[in-house]
Coordinates of C-alpha atoms and ligand atoms in Angstrom, one line a residue:
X1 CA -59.6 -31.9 -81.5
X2 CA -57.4 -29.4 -81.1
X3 CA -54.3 -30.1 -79.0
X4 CA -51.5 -28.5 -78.0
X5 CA -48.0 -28.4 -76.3
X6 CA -46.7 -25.7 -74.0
X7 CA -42.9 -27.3 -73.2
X8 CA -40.5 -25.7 -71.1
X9 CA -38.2 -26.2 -68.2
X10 CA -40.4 -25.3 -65.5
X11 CA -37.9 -24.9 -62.8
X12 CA -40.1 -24.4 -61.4
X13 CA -43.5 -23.5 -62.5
X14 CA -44.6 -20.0 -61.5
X15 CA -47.6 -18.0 -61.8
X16 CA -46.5 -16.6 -65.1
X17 CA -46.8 -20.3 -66.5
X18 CA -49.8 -21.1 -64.8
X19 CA -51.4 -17.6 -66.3
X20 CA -50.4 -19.1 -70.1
X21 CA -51.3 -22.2 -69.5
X22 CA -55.0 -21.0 -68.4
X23 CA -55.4 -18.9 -71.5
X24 CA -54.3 -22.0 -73.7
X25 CA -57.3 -24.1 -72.4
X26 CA -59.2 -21.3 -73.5
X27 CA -58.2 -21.9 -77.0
X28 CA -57.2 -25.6 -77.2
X29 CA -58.8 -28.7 -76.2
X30 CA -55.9 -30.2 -74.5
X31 CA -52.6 -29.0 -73.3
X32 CA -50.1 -30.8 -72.3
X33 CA -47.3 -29.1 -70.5
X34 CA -44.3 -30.9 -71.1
X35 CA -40.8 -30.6 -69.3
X36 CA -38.2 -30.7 -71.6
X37 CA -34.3 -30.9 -71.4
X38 CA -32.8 -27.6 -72.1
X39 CA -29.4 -28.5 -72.5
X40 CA -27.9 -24.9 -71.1
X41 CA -29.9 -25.1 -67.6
X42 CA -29.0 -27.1 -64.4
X43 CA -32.1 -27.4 -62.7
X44 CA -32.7 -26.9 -59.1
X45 CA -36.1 -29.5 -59.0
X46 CA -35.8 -32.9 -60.2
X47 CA -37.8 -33.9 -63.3
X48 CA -40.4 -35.9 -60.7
X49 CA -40.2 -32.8 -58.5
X50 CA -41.5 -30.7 -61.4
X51 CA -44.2 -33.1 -62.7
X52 CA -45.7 -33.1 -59.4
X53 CA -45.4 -29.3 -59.0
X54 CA -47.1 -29.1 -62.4
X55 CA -49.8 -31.5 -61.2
X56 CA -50.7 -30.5 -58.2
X57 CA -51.1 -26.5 -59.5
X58 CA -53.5 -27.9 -63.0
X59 CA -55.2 -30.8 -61.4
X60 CA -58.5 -28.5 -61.5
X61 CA -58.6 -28.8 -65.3
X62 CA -58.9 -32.6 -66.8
X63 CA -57.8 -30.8 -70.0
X64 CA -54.1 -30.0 -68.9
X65 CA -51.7 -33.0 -68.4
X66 CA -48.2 -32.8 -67.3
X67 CA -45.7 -34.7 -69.0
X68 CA -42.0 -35.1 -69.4
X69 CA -40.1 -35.8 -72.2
X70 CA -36.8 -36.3 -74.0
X71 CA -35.6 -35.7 -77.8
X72 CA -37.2 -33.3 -80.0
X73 CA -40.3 -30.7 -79.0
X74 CA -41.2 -31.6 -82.7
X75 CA -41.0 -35.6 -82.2
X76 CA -42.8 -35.5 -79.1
X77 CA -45.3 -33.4 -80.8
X78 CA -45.9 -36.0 -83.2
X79 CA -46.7 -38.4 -80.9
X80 CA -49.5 -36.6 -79.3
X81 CA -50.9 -35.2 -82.8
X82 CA -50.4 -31.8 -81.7
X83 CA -51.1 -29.0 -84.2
X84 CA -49.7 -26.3 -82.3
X85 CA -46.6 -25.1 -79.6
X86 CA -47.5 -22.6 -77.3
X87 CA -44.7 -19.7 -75.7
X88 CA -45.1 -17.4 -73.6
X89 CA -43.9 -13.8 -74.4
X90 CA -43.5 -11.8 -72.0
X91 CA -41.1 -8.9 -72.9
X92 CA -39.3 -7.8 -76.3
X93 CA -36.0 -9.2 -74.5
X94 CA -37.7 -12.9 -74.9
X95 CA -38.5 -12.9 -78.8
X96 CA -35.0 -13.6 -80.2
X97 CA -34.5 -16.1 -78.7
X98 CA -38.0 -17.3 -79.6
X99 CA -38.4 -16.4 -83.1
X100 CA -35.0 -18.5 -83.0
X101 CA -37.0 -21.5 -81.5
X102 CA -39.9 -21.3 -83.6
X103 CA -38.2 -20.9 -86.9
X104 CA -36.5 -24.3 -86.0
X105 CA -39.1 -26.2 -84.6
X106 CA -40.9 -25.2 -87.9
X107 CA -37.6 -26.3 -90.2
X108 CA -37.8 -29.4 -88.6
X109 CA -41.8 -30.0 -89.2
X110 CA -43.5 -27.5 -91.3
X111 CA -47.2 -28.2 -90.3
X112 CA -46.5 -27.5 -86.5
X113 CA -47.7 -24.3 -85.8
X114 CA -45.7 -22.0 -82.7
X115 CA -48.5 -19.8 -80.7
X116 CA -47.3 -17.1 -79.0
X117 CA -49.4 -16.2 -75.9
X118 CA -49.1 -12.3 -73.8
X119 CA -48.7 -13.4 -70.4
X120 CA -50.4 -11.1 -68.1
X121 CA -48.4 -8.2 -67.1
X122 CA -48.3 -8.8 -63.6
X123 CA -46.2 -10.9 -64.7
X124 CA -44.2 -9.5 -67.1
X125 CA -40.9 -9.4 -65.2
X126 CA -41.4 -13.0 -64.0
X127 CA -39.3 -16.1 -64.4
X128 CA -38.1 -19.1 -62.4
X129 CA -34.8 -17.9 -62.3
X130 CA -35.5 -14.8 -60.8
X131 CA -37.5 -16.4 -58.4
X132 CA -35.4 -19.2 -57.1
X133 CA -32.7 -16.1 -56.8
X134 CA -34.6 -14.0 -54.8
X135 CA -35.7 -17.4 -52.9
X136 CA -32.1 -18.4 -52.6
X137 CA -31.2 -14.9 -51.1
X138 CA -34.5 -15.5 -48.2
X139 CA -36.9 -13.0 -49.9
X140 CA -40.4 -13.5 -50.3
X141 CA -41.9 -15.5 -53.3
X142 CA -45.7 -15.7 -52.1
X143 CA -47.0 -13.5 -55.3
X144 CA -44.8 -15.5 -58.0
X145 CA -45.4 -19.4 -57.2
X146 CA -48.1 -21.4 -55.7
X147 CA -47.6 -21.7 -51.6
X148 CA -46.5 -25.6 -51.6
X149 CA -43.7 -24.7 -54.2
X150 CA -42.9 -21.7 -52.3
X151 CA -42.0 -23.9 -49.2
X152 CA -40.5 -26.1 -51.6
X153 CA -38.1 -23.5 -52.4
X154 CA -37.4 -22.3 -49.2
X155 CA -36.3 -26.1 -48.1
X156 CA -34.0 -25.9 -50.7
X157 CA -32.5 -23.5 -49.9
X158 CA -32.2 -23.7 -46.8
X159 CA -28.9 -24.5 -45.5
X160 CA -27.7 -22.8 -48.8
X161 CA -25.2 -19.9 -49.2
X162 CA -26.2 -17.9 -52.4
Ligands
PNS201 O1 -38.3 -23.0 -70.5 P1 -37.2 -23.0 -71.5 O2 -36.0 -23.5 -70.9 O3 -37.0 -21.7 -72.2 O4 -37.7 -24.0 -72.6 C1 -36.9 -24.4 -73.7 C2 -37.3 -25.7 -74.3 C3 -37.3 -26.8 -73.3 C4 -38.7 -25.6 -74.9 C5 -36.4 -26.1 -75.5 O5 -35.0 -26.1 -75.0 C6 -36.8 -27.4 -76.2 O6 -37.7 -27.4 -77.0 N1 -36.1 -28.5 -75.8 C7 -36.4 -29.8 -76.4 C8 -35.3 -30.2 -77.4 C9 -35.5 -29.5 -78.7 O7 -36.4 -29.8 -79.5 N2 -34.7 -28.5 -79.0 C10 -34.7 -27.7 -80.3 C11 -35.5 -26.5 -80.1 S1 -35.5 -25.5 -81.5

């Protein structure tokens, strides 16, 4: 069985993610998208806000599961006998900082392979921070998220100065 693990912040999940993730299940038998701590972010949703967000936009495919965890990508690998990472790549600005990730994750455990997927390029210039900024600042994110997260974003914002 081929399984693998698309991690990420997912603050939250956008149409970008959602567009990788699809193309995974056409390659892997399971994915699990996992939340991770990224120790340079603040996030805006709460770890529960962003399972259910990732839920509620994959629950179509009983091959995709949402989880959350904490430690290493590479430990928490392990423990669900994944072969393979997937990233999206979206723009040349994203693969230094990739190639930097995926040369570690394979330092720290050899056999786990990093994937890299092409996002669509709709969606090239998409990512959540983008979008909660142009949410924060009242502009319209119907084309980047799904609709509930959309209104998600706009309650969070909404008594909020940008
Ligand atoms: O969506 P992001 O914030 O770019 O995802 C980065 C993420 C969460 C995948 C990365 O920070 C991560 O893997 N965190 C888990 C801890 C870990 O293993 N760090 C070492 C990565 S080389």
């Amino acid at each position: 069985m081929k399984i693998a693990i698309y991690p990420g912040s997912f603050d939250p999940i956008t149409n970008g993610h959602l567009d990788i993730i699809e193309r995974a299940t056409n390659i892997f038998d399971k994915v699990f998208v996992a939340i991770a701590q990224n120790i340079v972010k603040d996030p805006l949703f709460t770890v529960e806000e962003r399972l259910q967000q990732i839920k509620d936009s994959t629950n179509h495919n009983k091959n995709i599961e949402a989880e959350y965890f904490s430690g290493l990508l590479v430990d928490y690998a392990s423990s669900k006998k994944a072969q393979s990472i997937i990233r999206g790549l979206r723009a040349v600005s994203d693969f230094e900082y990739e190639f930097q990730m995926a040369l570690m994750n394979r330092k720290l455990r050899e056999d786990l392979e990093t994937v890299f997927l092409m996002s669509n390029e709709k969606y090239t210039y998409l990512n959540s921070t983008i979008v909660k900024e142009i949410a924060c600042h009242g502009g319209d994110v119907s084309n980047f998220v799904p609709a509930k997260i959309e209104k998600q974003l706009r309650q969070k914002f909404e008594n909020n100065d940008c």
